[in-house]
mmCIF file of C-alpha atoms in Angstrom:
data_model
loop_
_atom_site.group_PDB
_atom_site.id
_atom_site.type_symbol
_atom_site.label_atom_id
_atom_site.label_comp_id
_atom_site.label_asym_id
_atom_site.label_seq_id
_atom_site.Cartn_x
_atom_site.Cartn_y
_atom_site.Cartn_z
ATOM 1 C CA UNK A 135 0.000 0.000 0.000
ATOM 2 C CA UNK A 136 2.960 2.738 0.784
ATOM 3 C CA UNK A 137 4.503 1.938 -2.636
ATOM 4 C CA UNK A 138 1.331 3.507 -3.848
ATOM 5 C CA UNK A 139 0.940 6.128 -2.048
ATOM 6 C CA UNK A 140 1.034 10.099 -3.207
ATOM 7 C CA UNK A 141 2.502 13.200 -1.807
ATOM 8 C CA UNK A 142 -0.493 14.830 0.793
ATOM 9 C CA UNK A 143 -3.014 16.611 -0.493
ATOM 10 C CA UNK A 144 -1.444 20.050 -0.099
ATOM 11 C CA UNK A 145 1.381 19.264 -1.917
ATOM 12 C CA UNK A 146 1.995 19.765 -5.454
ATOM 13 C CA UNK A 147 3.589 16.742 -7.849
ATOM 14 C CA UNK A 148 6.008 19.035 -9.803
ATOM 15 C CA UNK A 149 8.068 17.768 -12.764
ATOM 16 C CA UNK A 150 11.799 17.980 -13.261
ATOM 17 C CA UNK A 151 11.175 20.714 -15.666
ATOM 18 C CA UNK A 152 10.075 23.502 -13.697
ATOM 19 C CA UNK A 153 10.604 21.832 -10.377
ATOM 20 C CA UNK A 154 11.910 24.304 -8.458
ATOM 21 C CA UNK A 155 9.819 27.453 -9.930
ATOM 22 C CA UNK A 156 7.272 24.924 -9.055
ATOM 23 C CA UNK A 157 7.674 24.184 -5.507
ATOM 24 C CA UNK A 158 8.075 27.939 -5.022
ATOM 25 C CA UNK A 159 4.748 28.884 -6.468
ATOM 26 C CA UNK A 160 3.060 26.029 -4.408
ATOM 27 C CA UNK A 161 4.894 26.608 -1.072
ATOM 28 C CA UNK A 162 2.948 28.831 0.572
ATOM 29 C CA UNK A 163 -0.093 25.753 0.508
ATOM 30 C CA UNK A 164 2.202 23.428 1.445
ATOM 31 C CA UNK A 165 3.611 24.899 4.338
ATOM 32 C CA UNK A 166 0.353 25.765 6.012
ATOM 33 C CA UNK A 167 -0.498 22.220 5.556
ATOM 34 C CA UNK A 168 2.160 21.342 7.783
ATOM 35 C CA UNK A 169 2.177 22.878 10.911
ATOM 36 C CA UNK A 170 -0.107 20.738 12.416
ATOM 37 C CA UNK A 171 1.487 17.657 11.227
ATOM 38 C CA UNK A 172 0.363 14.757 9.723
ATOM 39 C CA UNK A 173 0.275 11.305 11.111
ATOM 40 C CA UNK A 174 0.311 9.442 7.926
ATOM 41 C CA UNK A 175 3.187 10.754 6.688
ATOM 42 C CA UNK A 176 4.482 10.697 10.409
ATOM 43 C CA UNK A 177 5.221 14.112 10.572
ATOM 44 C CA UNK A 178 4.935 15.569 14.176
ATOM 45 C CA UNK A 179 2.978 18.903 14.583
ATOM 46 C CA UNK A 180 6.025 21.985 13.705
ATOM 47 C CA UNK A 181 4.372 25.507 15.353
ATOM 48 C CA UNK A 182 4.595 24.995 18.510
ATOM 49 C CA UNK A 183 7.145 22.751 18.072
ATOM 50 C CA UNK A 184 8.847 21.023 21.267
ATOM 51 C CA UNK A 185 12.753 20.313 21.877
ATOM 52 C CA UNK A 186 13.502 18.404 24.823
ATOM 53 C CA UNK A 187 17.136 19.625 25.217
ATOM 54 C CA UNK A 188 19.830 21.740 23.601
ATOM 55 C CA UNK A 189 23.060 21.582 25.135
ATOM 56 C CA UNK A 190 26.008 24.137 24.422
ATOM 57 C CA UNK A 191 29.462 23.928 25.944
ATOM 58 C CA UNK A 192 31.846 26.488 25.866
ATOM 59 C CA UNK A 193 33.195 27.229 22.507
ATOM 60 C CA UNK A 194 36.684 28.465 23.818
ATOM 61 C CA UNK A 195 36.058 32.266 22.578
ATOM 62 C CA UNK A 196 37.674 34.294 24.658
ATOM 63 C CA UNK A 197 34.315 36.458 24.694
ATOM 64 C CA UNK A 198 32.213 34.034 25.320
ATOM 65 C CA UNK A 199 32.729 31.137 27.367
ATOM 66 C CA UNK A 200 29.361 29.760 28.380
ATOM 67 C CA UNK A 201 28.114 26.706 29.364
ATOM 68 C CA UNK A 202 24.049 26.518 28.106
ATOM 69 C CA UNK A 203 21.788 23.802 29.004
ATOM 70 C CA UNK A 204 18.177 24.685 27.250
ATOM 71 C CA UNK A 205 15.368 22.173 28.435
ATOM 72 C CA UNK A 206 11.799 21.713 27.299
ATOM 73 C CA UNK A 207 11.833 24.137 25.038
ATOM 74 C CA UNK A 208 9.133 25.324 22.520
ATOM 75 C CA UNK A 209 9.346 27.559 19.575
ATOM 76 C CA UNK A 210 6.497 29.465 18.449
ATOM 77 C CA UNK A 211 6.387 31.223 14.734
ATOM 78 C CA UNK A 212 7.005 28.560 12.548
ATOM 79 C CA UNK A 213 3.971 29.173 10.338
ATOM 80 C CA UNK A 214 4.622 32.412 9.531
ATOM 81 C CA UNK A 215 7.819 30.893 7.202
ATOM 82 C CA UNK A 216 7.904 31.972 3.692
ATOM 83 C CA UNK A 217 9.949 29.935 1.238
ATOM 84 C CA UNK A 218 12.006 32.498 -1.268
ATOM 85 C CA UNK A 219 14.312 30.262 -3.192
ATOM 86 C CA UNK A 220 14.563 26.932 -4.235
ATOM 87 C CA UNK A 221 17.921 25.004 -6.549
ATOM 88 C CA UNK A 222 17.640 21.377 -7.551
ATOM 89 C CA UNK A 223 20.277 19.804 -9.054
ATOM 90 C CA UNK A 224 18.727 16.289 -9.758
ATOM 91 C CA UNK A 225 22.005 14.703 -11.409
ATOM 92 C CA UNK A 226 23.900 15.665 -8.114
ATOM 93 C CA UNK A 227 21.073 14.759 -6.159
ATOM 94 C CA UNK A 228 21.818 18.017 -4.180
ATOM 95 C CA UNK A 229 18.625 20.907 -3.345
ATOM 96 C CA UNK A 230 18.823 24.150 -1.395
ATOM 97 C CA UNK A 231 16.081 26.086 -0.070
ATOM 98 C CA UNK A 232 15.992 29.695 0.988
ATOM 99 C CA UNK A 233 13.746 30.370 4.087
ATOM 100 C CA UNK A 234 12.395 33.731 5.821
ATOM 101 C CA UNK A 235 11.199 33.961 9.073
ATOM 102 C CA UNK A 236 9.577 37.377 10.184
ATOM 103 C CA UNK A 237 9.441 36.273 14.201
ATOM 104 C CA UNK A 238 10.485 33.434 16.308
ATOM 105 C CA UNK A 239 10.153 32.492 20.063
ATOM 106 C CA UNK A 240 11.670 29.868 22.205
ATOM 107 C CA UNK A 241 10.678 29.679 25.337
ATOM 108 C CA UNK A 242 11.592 27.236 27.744
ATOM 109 C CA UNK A 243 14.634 27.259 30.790
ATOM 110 C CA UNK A 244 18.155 27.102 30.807
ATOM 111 C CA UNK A 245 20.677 26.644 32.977
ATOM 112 C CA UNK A 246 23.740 28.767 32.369
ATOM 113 C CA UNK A 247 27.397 29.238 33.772
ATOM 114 C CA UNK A 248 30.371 30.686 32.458
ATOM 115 C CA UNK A 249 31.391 34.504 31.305
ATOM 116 C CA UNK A 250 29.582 36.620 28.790
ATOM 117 C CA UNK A 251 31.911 38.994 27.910
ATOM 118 C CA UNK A 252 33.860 38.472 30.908
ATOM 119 C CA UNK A 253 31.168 39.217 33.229
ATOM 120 C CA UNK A 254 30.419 36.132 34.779
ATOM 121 C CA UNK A 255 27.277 34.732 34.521
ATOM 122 C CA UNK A 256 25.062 31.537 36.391
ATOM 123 C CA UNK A 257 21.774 30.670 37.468
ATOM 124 C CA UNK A 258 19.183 28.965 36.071
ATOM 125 C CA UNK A 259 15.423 29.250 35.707
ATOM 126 C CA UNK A 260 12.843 30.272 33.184
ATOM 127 C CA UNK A 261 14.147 31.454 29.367
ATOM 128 C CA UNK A 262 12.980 33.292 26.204
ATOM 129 C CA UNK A 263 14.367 33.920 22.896
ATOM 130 C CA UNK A 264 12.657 36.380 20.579
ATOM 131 C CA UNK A 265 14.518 35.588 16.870
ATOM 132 C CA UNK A 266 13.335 38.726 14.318
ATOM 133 C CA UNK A 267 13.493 38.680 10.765
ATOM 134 C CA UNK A 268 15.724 35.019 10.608
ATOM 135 C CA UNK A 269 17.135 33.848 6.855
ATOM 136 C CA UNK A 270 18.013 30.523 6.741
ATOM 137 C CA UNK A 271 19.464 28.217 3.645
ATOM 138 C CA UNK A 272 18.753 24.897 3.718
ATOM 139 C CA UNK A 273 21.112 22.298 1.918
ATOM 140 C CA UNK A 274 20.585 18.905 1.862
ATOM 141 C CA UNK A 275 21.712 15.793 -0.658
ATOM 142 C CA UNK A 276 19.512 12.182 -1.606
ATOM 143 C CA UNK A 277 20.645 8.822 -2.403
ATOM 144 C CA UNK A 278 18.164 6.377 -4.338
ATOM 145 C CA UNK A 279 17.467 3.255 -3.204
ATOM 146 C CA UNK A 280 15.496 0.391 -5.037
ATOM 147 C CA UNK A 281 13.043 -1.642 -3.230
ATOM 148 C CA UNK A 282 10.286 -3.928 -4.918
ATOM 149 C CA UNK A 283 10.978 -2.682 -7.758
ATOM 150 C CA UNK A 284 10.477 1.106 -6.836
ATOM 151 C CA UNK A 285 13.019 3.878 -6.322
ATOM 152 C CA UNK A 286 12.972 5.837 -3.055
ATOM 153 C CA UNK A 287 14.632 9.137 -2.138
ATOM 154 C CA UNK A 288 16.955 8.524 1.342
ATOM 155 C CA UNK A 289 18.245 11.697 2.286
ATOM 156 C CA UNK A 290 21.364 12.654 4.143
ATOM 157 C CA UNK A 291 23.886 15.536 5.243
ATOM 158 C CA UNK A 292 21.214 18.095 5.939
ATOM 159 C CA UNK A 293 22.328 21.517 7.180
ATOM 160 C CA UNK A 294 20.850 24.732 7.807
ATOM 161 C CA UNK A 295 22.560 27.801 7.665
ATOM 162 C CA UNK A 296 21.197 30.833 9.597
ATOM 163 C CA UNK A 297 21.616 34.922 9.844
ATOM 164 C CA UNK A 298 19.128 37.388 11.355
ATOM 165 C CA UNK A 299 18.490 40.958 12.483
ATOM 166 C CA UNK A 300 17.730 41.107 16.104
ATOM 167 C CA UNK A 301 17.697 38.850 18.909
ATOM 168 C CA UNK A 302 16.118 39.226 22.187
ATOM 169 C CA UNK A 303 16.894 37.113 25.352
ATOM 170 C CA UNK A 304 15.417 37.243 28.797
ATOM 171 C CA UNK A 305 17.166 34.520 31.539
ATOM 172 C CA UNK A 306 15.474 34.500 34.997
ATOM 173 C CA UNK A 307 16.578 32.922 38.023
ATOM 174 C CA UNK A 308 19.928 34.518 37.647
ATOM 175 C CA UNK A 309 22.740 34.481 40.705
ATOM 176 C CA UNK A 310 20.543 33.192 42.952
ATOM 177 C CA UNK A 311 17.707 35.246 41.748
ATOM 178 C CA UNK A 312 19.045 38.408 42.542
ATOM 179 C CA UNK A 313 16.927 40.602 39.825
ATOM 180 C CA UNK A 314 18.960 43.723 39.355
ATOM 181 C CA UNK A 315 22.152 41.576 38.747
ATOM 182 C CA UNK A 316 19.699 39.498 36.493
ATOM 183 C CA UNK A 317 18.273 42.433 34.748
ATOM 184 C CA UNK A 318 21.991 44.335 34.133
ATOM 185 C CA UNK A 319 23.377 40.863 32.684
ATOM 186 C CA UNK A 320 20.782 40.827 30.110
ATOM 187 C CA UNK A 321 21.251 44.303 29.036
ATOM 188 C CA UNK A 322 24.776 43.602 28.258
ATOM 189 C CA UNK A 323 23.685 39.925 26.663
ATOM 190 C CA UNK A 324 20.862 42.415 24.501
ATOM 191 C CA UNK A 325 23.263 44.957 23.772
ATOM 192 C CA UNK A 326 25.677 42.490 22.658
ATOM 193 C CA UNK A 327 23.402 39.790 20.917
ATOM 194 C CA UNK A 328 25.204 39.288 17.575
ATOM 195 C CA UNK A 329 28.278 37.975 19.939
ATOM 196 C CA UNK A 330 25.317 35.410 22.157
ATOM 197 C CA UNK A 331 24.412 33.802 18.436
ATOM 198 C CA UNK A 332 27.933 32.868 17.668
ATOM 199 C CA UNK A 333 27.375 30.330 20.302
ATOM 200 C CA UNK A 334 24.014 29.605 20.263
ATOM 201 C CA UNK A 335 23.335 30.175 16.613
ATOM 202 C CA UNK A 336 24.766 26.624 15.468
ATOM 203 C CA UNK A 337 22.955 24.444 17.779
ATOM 204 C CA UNK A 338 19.550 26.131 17.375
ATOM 205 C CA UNK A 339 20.146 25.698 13.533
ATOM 206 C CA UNK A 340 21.052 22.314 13.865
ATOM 207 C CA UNK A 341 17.145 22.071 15.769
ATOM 208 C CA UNK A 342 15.975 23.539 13.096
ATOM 209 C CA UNK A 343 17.739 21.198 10.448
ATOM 210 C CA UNK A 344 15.838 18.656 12.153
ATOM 211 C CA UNK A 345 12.660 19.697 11.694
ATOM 212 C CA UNK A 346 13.029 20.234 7.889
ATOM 213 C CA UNK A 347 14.500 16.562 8.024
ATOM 214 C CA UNK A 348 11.663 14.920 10.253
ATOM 215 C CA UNK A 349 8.973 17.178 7.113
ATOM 216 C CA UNK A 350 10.974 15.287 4.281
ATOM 217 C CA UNK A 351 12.372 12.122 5.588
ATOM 218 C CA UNK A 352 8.789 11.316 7.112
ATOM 219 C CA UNK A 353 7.307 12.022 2.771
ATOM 220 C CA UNK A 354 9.897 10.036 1.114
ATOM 221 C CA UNK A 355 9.814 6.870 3.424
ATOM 222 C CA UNK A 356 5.887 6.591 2.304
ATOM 223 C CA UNK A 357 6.418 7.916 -1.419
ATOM 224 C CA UNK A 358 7.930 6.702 -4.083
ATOM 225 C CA UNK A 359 10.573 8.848 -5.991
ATOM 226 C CA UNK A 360 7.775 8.411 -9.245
ATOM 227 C CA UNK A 361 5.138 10.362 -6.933
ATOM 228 C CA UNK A 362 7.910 12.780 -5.793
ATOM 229 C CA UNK A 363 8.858 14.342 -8.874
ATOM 230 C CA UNK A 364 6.759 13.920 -12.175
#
């Protein structure tokens, strides 16, 4: 029965020829159709979207030597993406999509120690992220495999690539809850965000890479490369 089964219904069967003008022009459909996700196609529901744990150990900048532990987090936004570029290079079995998102949140709690620069910085307790106007690039390349007769798309080396134009944290429960040392450290974190993403930029992209991954990989175990592309 999978070997017959077609992309969902708010997806688009677009053919090599125009494939990626294509997927562009039928994005917008297909993302909406996602966030809720879809059990068939065992695709988990994306806005809000839930992340047990993201850990981040100090990267050895001199700046920035944090220790991050992020737990039950959830990031709200998701729907709002718009996809603004799409290259598929089907003999390289390579694609790379262009992503904008106007506004994301994380919200979840963290427990932090370390120096930001080289005001030291610990506590844990209760976090938010506020992500504005993110670009991301995904990149990711397919093998096909042959099964009963059928080929199937098996993807591998996904990565996401991330830049944005603001980013707003507030971390509570700060030395000991002590609010005005609490309040003065996230000035200087705010003030000083661009230098924050260089740590915590990769990780949270790497979440993100997942998600993409868990939308794709959970289509192309259930449908055949034939119902794929046309």
């Amino acid at each position: 029965r999978l070997q017959r089964c077609k992309l969902p219904s708010y997806m688009k069967l677009c053919k090599k020829a125009d494939f990626d003008s294509c997927v562009l022009a039928n994005s917008a459909v297909a993302i909406k159709g996602l966030w809720n996700g879809d059990k068939k196609y065992k695709i988990p529901q994306i806005d809000p979207y839930k992340i047990i744990k993201v850990a981040i150990a100090d990267s050895g900048n001199k700046n920035i030597a944090l220790n991050l532990t992020f737990t039950d987090l959830v990031i709200h936004g998701l729907r709002s993406t718009k996809m603004v570029g799409s290259k598929t290079d089907f003999e390289k079995k390579h694609l790379e999509w262009d992503f904008e998102m106007p506004h994301l949140e994380f919200k979840g709690k963290q427990k932090t120690s370390g120096k930001f620069l080289l005001l030291p910085v610990q506590g844990e307790g209760p976090a938010n992220f506020e992500l504005d106007k993110l670009k991301a690039k995904y990149t990711i390349e397919w093998d096909l495999e042959t099964r009963k007769g059928k080929q199937w798309m098996k993807f591998r080396n996904g990565n996401f690539k991330t830049d944005l134009e603001g980013l707003t944290v507030d971390f509570q429960g700060l030395f000991n809850g002590d609010k005005a040392l609490g309040k003065n450290i996230n000035t200087v974190i705010n003030d000083n965000w661009r230098e924050l993403y260089v740590s915590v930029g990769p990780p949270f992209a790497k979440a993100m890479a997942t998600i993409v991954y868990q939308l794709i990989d959970g289509i192309s175990k259930v449908v055949p490369f034939e119902n794929m592309v046309g």
